[in-house]
Amino acid sequence: AEIDFSGIPEDIIKEIKETNAKPPA
C-alpha cells in the first residue's frame, strides 16, 4: 500500500520512511 505524502513536510516523510525501514522489535 502506498502512503500519500502530499502536503507532508520533507523531514516528516524522511522520519516516516526511516521508521518503516526498521524491523519490528
Coordinates of C-alpha atoms in Angstrom, one line a residue:
A1 CA 0.0 0.0 0.0
E2 CA 1.3 3.4 -0.9
I3 CA 1.3 6.3 1.6
D4 CA 0.0 9.7 0.4
F5 CA 2.8 12.1 1.4
S6 CA 1.1 15.1 -0.3
G7 CA 1.2 18.2 2.0
I8 CA 3.6 16.5 4.4
P9 CA 6.9 18.2 5.1
E10 CA 10.1 16.5 3.7
D11 CA 11.5 15.9 7.1
I12 CA 8.4 14.2 8.3
I13 CA 8.4 12.0 5.2
K14 CA 12.0 11.0 5.9
E15 CA 11.2 10.2 9.5
I16 CA 8.3 8.0 8.5
K17 CA 10.4 6.2 5.9
E18 CA 13.2 5.6 8.4
T19 CA 10.7 4.3 10.9
N20 CA 9.2 1.9 8.3
A21 CA 12.6 0.7 7.4
K22 CA 13.4 -0.5 10.9
P23 CA 12.5 -4.2 11.7
P24 CA 9.8 -4.6 14.3
A25 CA 11.0 -5.0 17.9

